[in-house]
XYZ file of C-alpha atoms in Angstrom:
478
model
C 0.000 0.000 0.000
C 1.123 3.552 -0.681
C 0.382 6.952 0.783
C -1.929 8.926 -1.423
C -1.365 12.132 0.380
C 0.655 13.189 3.392
C 0.492 16.926 3.826
C 2.661 18.765 6.275
C 3.059 22.452 6.937
C 5.837 24.024 8.971
C 5.722 27.770 9.572
C 8.970 29.426 10.663
C 9.927 33.084 10.493
C 13.318 34.165 9.214
C 15.331 35.195 12.270
C 16.564 38.546 11.043
C 13.734 40.101 9.069
C 10.621 38.149 9.970
C 10.053 37.064 6.353
C 8.995 33.531 5.461
C 12.040 31.560 4.327
C 11.781 29.578 1.102
C 11.754 25.863 2.000
C 14.103 23.295 0.560
C 12.258 20.801 -1.636
C 13.121 17.245 -2.573
C 11.209 15.096 -5.082
C 11.406 11.322 -4.760
C 9.827 8.877 -7.182
C 8.241 5.905 -5.459
C 9.419 2.539 -6.701
C 7.126 -0.223 -7.857
C 5.721 -2.312 -5.015
C 7.206 -0.043 -2.366
C 5.449 0.356 1.002
C 6.295 2.995 3.600
C 6.337 3.232 7.384
C 7.277 6.009 9.819
C 6.268 9.384 11.282
C 3.742 8.181 13.873
C 4.924 6.320 17.011
C 1.330 5.555 18.029
C -1.157 3.271 16.323
C -3.399 6.100 15.126
C -2.925 5.060 11.484
C -2.357 1.616 9.967
C 1.183 1.028 8.798
C 2.361 0.647 6.128
C 0.379 3.713 5.147
C -2.844 3.033 3.221
C -3.591 4.771 -0.082
C -6.149 7.266 1.210
C -4.148 9.143 3.803
C -4.091 12.825 4.644
C -2.474 14.340 7.707
C -1.092 17.707 8.674
C 2.192 17.600 10.549
C 3.931 20.206 12.653
C 7.258 20.461 14.394
C 5.574 21.721 17.564
C 5.604 18.920 20.171
C 2.289 20.201 21.514
C 0.633 19.013 18.284
C 1.496 15.403 19.064
C 4.397 13.047 18.686
C 5.981 12.966 15.243
C 9.326 11.398 14.323
C 10.583 12.836 11.045
C 11.612 9.555 9.516
C 10.290 7.386 6.658
C 11.268 3.774 5.904
C 10.490 1.553 2.932
C 10.482 -2.205 2.383
C 12.818 -1.601 -0.585
C 15.585 -0.561 1.792
C 15.232 3.215 1.368
C 14.821 5.791 4.120
C 14.445 9.507 4.828
C 15.517 11.004 8.150
C 15.962 14.479 9.626
C 16.572 15.880 13.094
C 14.301 18.800 12.141
C 10.614 18.813 11.126
C 9.843 18.280 7.460
C 6.660 18.182 5.410
C 5.564 15.459 2.995
C 3.154 15.332 0.072
C 2.572 12.130 -1.886
C 0.351 11.812 -4.948
C 0.720 8.090 -5.472
C 3.849 8.329 -7.569
C 6.052 11.094 -6.232
C 7.040 12.309 -2.789
C 7.610 16.025 -2.304
C 9.479 16.601 0.958
C 9.924 20.155 2.231
C 12.157 21.471 5.003
C 12.901 24.932 6.326
C 16.362 23.940 7.575
C 18.062 21.533 5.155
C 17.942 19.737 1.836
C 16.374 16.362 2.607
C 17.886 13.389 0.780
C 16.774 9.803 0.408
C 19.258 7.096 1.349
C 19.558 3.534 0.040
C 20.513 1.141 2.848
C 19.786 -2.223 1.224
C 16.802 -4.157 -0.068
C 14.577 -4.618 3.027
C 12.722 -2.728 5.727
C 15.087 -4.123 8.362
C 18.149 -2.878 6.481
C 16.591 0.576 6.022
C 15.813 0.858 9.729
C 19.093 -0.477 11.115
C 21.294 1.647 8.850
C 19.230 4.747 9.617
C 19.306 4.041 13.357
C 23.054 3.421 13.616
C 23.806 6.454 11.484
C 21.475 8.938 13.174
C 20.495 7.736 16.663
C 22.744 4.870 17.637
C 21.742 3.343 21.012
C 24.242 3.939 23.787
C 23.982 0.540 25.465
C 21.852 1.689 28.399
C 18.260 0.522 28.777
C 15.452 0.841 31.311
C 15.621 -1.536 34.262
C 14.985 -4.996 32.699
C 12.605 -5.931 35.535
C 10.074 -3.535 33.971
C 9.873 -6.032 31.110
C 10.012 -9.255 33.105
C 7.644 -8.467 36.020
C 3.983 -7.382 35.885
C 3.525 -3.667 36.591
C 0.534 -3.026 38.869
C -0.776 0.540 38.707
C -2.816 1.304 41.843
C -4.151 4.671 40.613
C -7.584 3.496 39.468
C -8.367 1.194 42.364
C -7.153 3.392 45.230
C -7.848 6.918 43.909
C -8.565 9.125 46.932
C -7.353 6.521 49.431
C -3.704 6.466 48.323
C -2.396 5.770 51.815
C 0.235 3.297 52.951
C -2.285 0.861 54.447
C -4.266 0.761 51.200
C -1.188 0.166 49.049
C -0.017 -2.673 51.304
C -3.515 -4.181 51.324
C -3.531 -4.076 47.501
C -0.234 -5.972 47.376
C -1.444 -8.514 49.942
C -4.638 -9.088 47.969
C -2.637 -9.780 44.799
C -0.678 -12.517 46.551
C -3.753 -13.962 48.278
C -5.517 -14.276 44.897
C -2.579 -16.127 43.390
C -1.045 -13.337 41.318
C 2.739 -12.949 41.281
C 4.632 -10.152 42.979
C 5.687 -7.425 40.568
C 6.168 -3.684 40.444
C 3.701 -1.582 42.433
C 3.108 1.938 41.072
C 1.867 4.434 43.662
C -0.328 7.037 41.988
C -0.393 10.777 42.585
C -2.388 10.763 45.811
C 0.464 10.635 48.334
C 1.365 14.317 48.639
C 0.454 16.790 51.347
C -1.925 19.483 50.139
C -0.093 22.085 52.211
C 3.611 21.397 51.830
C 4.414 20.537 48.226
C 6.377 17.388 47.446
C 6.224 15.749 50.865
C 4.148 12.797 52.020
C 0.822 13.411 53.716
C 1.637 12.523 57.333
C -1.811 11.102 58.061
C -1.778 8.785 55.034
C 1.948 8.020 55.106
C 3.322 8.289 58.658
C 6.452 6.255 57.748
C 7.001 5.918 53.963
C 10.285 4.030 54.288
C 8.710 1.401 56.548
C 6.029 0.844 53.903
C 8.638 0.504 51.161
C 10.525 -2.022 53.275
C 7.364 -4.009 53.916
C 6.531 -4.170 50.187
C 10.095 -5.195 49.416
C 9.760 -7.969 51.962
C 6.704 -9.250 50.070
C 8.706 -9.449 46.839
C 7.485 -6.230 45.224
C 9.434 -3.359 43.716
C 7.943 0.100 44.246
C 7.613 3.095 41.934
C 6.328 6.525 42.971
C 4.487 8.987 40.721
C 5.950 12.492 40.339
C 3.624 14.865 38.514
C 3.127 18.551 37.728
C -0.359 18.546 39.256
C -1.273 20.792 42.193
C -4.700 19.805 43.601
C -6.770 22.890 44.377
C -7.488 21.727 47.912
C -4.959 23.322 50.240
C -2.401 25.991 51.011
C 0.050 24.679 48.424
C -2.294 25.579 45.564
C -3.215 28.965 47.039
C 0.414 29.978 47.485
C 1.424 28.771 44.034
C -1.498 30.571 42.374
C -0.789 33.824 44.207
C 2.882 33.643 43.178
C 1.843 33.025 39.557
C 3.613 29.687 39.733
C 0.960 27.754 37.775
C -0.115 27.598 34.141
C -2.546 30.443 33.492
C -5.431 30.322 31.044
C -7.247 33.318 29.592
C -10.979 33.647 30.145
C -13.584 35.438 28.031
C -13.014 38.714 29.878
C -9.228 38.562 29.284
C -8.430 37.787 32.900
C -6.556 34.588 33.637
C -7.078 31.755 36.065
C -4.786 29.144 37.567
C -7.246 26.230 37.469
C -6.141 23.773 34.785
C -9.004 21.271 34.926
C -9.683 18.122 36.924
C -7.596 15.006 37.422
C -8.779 11.416 36.942
C -10.325 11.499 40.431
C -12.438 14.545 39.528
C -10.418 16.871 41.797
C -9.823 20.426 40.454
C -6.133 21.000 39.854
C -3.569 23.560 38.864
C -0.495 22.591 36.874
C 3.144 23.585 37.078
C 4.508 24.668 33.699
C 7.802 22.986 32.915
C 8.875 25.758 30.518
C 9.016 28.193 33.452
C 12.401 27.735 35.204
C 10.938 28.577 38.630
C 8.140 26.056 38.295
C 10.418 23.341 36.905
C 12.768 23.914 39.849
C 9.933 23.319 42.357
C 9.060 19.941 40.837
C 12.655 18.871 40.232
C 13.747 19.791 43.775
C 10.769 17.901 45.167
C 11.714 14.816 43.163
C 15.364 14.964 44.210
C 14.406 15.382 47.848
C 12.144 12.315 47.744
C 14.864 10.388 45.943
C 17.436 11.230 48.624
C 15.169 10.341 51.550
C 13.595 7.047 50.489
C 14.587 3.823 48.727
C 11.972 3.724 45.993
C 13.035 1.462 43.134
C 11.864 3.902 40.503
C 9.580 6.773 39.509
C 6.788 7.530 37.098
C 6.915 11.061 35.688
C 3.499 12.424 34.791
C 2.772 14.168 31.509
C 4.933 17.269 31.054
C 2.744 20.353 30.805
C 3.838 23.665 29.294
C 2.305 27.111 28.991
C 0.159 27.644 25.870
C 1.731 31.101 25.583
C 5.356 29.960 25.637
C 7.603 29.871 22.578
C 8.167 26.714 20.558
C 11.807 26.646 21.643
C 10.911 26.900 25.336
C 8.285 24.159 25.097
C 10.686 21.831 23.308
C 13.433 22.547 25.827
C 11.048 21.923 28.742
C 10.063 18.505 27.452
C 13.705 17.532 27.059
C 14.463 18.691 30.634
C 11.548 16.670 31.976
C 12.697 13.485 30.254
C 16.295 14.181 31.320
C 15.136 14.211 34.944
C 13.644 10.754 34.376
C 17.001 9.490 33.161
C 18.487 10.018 36.617
C 16.592 6.956 37.871
C 17.437 3.447 36.668
C 13.762 2.474 36.774
C 11.591 5.252 35.396
C 8.603 5.851 33.198
C 7.488 9.034 31.421
C 3.791 9.449 30.629
C 3.131 10.577 27.040
C 6.750 11.596 26.445
C 6.678 14.170 23.631
C 10.433 14.665 23.595
C 10.519 11.352 21.639
C 14.092 10.620 22.625
C 15.199 7.489 20.837
C 16.640 4.654 22.956
C 16.200 6.569 26.208
C 16.880 4.623 29.398
C 13.292 5.078 30.571
C 9.952 3.625 29.544
C 7.514 5.783 27.616
C 3.840 5.351 28.417
C 1.791 5.422 25.214
C -1.910 6.348 25.476
C -4.010 3.524 24.046
C -7.431 4.468 22.751
C -9.759 7.079 24.212
C -12.853 6.003 26.098
C -13.348 2.909 23.948
C -11.289 -0.262 23.876
C -9.245 -0.203 20.666
C -8.812 -3.307 18.566
C -5.829 -5.556 19.011
C -4.588 -4.497 15.558
C -4.533 -0.847 16.693
C -2.486 -1.659 19.783
C -0.023 -3.905 17.982
C 0.351 -1.358 15.153
C 1.331 1.247 17.737
C 4.067 -0.928 19.197
C 5.454 -2.050 15.831
C 5.400 1.528 14.492
C 7.190 2.914 17.543
C 9.836 0.196 17.331
C 10.604 1.217 13.740
C 11.210 4.773 14.954
C 13.746 3.913 17.652
C 11.199 3.889 20.486
C 11.106 0.261 21.656
C 10.568 0.760 25.394
C 6.818 1.289 25.636
C 3.937 0.610 27.993
C 0.348 1.046 26.903
C -1.869 3.058 29.245
C -5.652 3.267 28.987
C -7.899 6.091 30.165
C -9.683 6.029 33.555
C -13.031 5.751 31.768
C -11.881 2.743 29.800
C -10.270 1.224 32.897
C -13.635 1.403 34.654
C -15.315 -0.310 31.713
C -12.783 -3.134 31.636
C -12.807 -3.573 35.411
C -16.577 -4.070 35.302
C -16.696 -6.533 32.397
C -15.136 -9.959 32.805
C -14.804 -10.704 29.090
C -13.288 -7.346 28.096
C -11.112 -7.168 31.198
C -9.738 -10.674 30.693
C -9.001 -10.007 27.008
C -7.081 -6.877 27.948
C -5.016 -8.640 30.625
C -4.189 -11.516 28.272
C -3.051 -9.050 25.613
C -0.876 -7.194 28.128
C 0.999 -10.420 28.832
C 2.298 -10.414 25.248
C 3.364 -6.753 25.060
C 6.838 -5.500 26.038
C 5.567 -4.427 29.464
C 2.698 -6.206 31.205
C 0.835 -3.210 32.604
C -2.097 -3.996 34.903
C -4.360 -0.942 35.275
C -7.047 -2.483 37.482
C -7.223 -5.210 40.120
C -6.966 -8.521 38.216
C -8.979 -10.324 40.885
C -12.036 -8.471 39.548
C -12.327 -11.232 36.908
C -14.812 -13.632 38.548
C -15.777 -15.948 35.680
C -13.801 -19.144 36.277
C -12.924 -19.873 32.641
C -11.819 -16.281 32.047
C -9.956 -16.188 35.368
C -8.099 -19.352 34.334
C -7.182 -17.709 31.015
C -5.821 -14.678 32.886
C -3.780 -16.881 35.225
C -2.411 -18.742 32.195
C -1.366 -15.381 30.730
C 0.536 -14.541 33.918
C 2.262 -17.935 33.723
C 3.119 -17.325 30.085
C 4.650 -13.992 30.982
C 6.715 -15.640 33.706
C 7.966 -18.209 31.187
C 9.298 -15.528 28.812
C 10.688 -13.188 31.495
C 14.335 -13.997 30.791
C 13.700 -13.836 27.042
C 12.184 -10.359 27.387
C 15.157 -9.152 29.419
C 17.465 -10.487 26.700
C 15.532 -8.658 23.982
C 15.731 -5.396 25.932
C 19.470 -5.684 26.520
C 20.101 -6.541 22.863
C 17.963 -3.624 21.704
C 20.136 -1.243 23.707
C 23.160 -2.148 21.586
C 21.854 -3.461 18.255
C 18.832 -1.093 17.915
C 16.602 -4.037 16.972
C 12.924 -3.406 17.855
C 11.367 -5.582 20.547
C 7.997 -5.897 18.742
C 8.598 -6.319 15.008
C 6.437 -5.983 11.939
C 6.044 -9.161 9.876
C 7.644 -7.457 6.879
C 10.623 -6.580 9.083
C 11.173 -10.110 10.346
C 10.225 -11.951 7.143
C 11.120 -9.711 4.175
C 9.813 -10.368 0.667
C 7.355 -13.025 1.834
C 4.127 -11.131 1.113
C 3.756 -9.336 4.457
C 4.475 -5.761 3.290
C 0.793 -4.773 3.343
C 0.126 -6.474 6.685
C -1.654 -4.059 9.009
C -3.603 -6.512 11.201
C -0.984 -8.358 13.160
C -2.122 -10.383 16.148
C -0.540 -12.475 18.843
C -1.594 -16.092 18.237
C -2.264 -16.991 21.841
C -3.959 -13.653 22.575
C -6.401 -13.812 19.647
C -6.670 -17.518 18.798
C -9.827 -17.013 16.712
C -8.218 -14.518 14.338
C -8.218 -15.455 10.643
C -5.449 -12.963 9.894
C -2.504 -14.339 7.903
C -0.336 -11.728 9.677
C 0.207 -13.587 12.938
C 3.159 -13.850 15.209
C 3.939 -14.779 18.764
């Protein structure tokens, strides 16, 4: 399949005189039977690109994650460190750039050769990877189940319940409900009288523990009032041109403000809070919430802020960044990729996202679903079990709701089998991660990547065999 039209517009002003610079243009004739991948690290579009395809791209990270890279199954690739635009009429690519003359490179005869040559030439992995246990152990996110009651007793009870129900110990993620509403990045003394004792207790049960660090400031206490008065939160204009510090509500429905990471003062507050927590307690790792920036800041400041936020995550061996728009290739942290909106996406959508990201140098991913979708899955045995079984076959087995909610015996048995399967491939997954950090090979691979010139180039409905045993797709792996 070919792209019929990819349209991209990048508006930049000439630095000296404010006049629009004339873009560089490159025309590339598509070869017969050539299919193309790239650009989108999420599964929002089937890949390789279908014929009827129109999208507007921008270099602004606020517009969504775009990697300016194209790969073909004929061994050709296009790559740039700067945003570029693409138009394709079915026969010819027209690639435009405001910064450089884009060229097409010939790396070999296959998609794998195109990717590996491009990766080692432009973003060679440095040999460091996220903590391998993120890929070998289930990751239990307590945010949905505990919500308002994010205290030490509740977290310990959650871990105990997992073991009582026969689920293996893994990584416990403490959501963003632990902080004092009056004193910034410190534990609420009523909910967490002795955080280190709780960490030690969870360690003794066989769990590793991650703590969430976010930019949110719940509008419930003195911390929010002081930050708002000091203009230390993202401001939004209202209809009467005044501005307010309320950003919206979090997943628990609590009104919140938000620190802006492109403001040095506000970044310093969050970063100092994180470093203080890190020095006081023996958490195994940290989840960094979505980086928020001011809508009135410059493109350069927003881009810089996102890079600083992800750089902070790199100071922990076990870390995760939610919706990382810096798109740093082969970072030593896990990127959380939003999966679907308020409706469960198809397996093909999820797998497409992981295969597409792997072809862009972003192999270390965890899928995260919305709170609304989590509630739907937690209340439906069939949907919930299908989701948990699928998670067992992805790079990271992320569990977003209590797995003991599955009551149907046959479905519960299928879920337990999935946990056993994950345990059986734990060492294999760790090996794949370590190899990826040096060879750049993706962890989840497209069929055309693994089996070139065998008729899989137009495969956009890959499934895991054990996860979707009833699938009639010829594009199966696992």
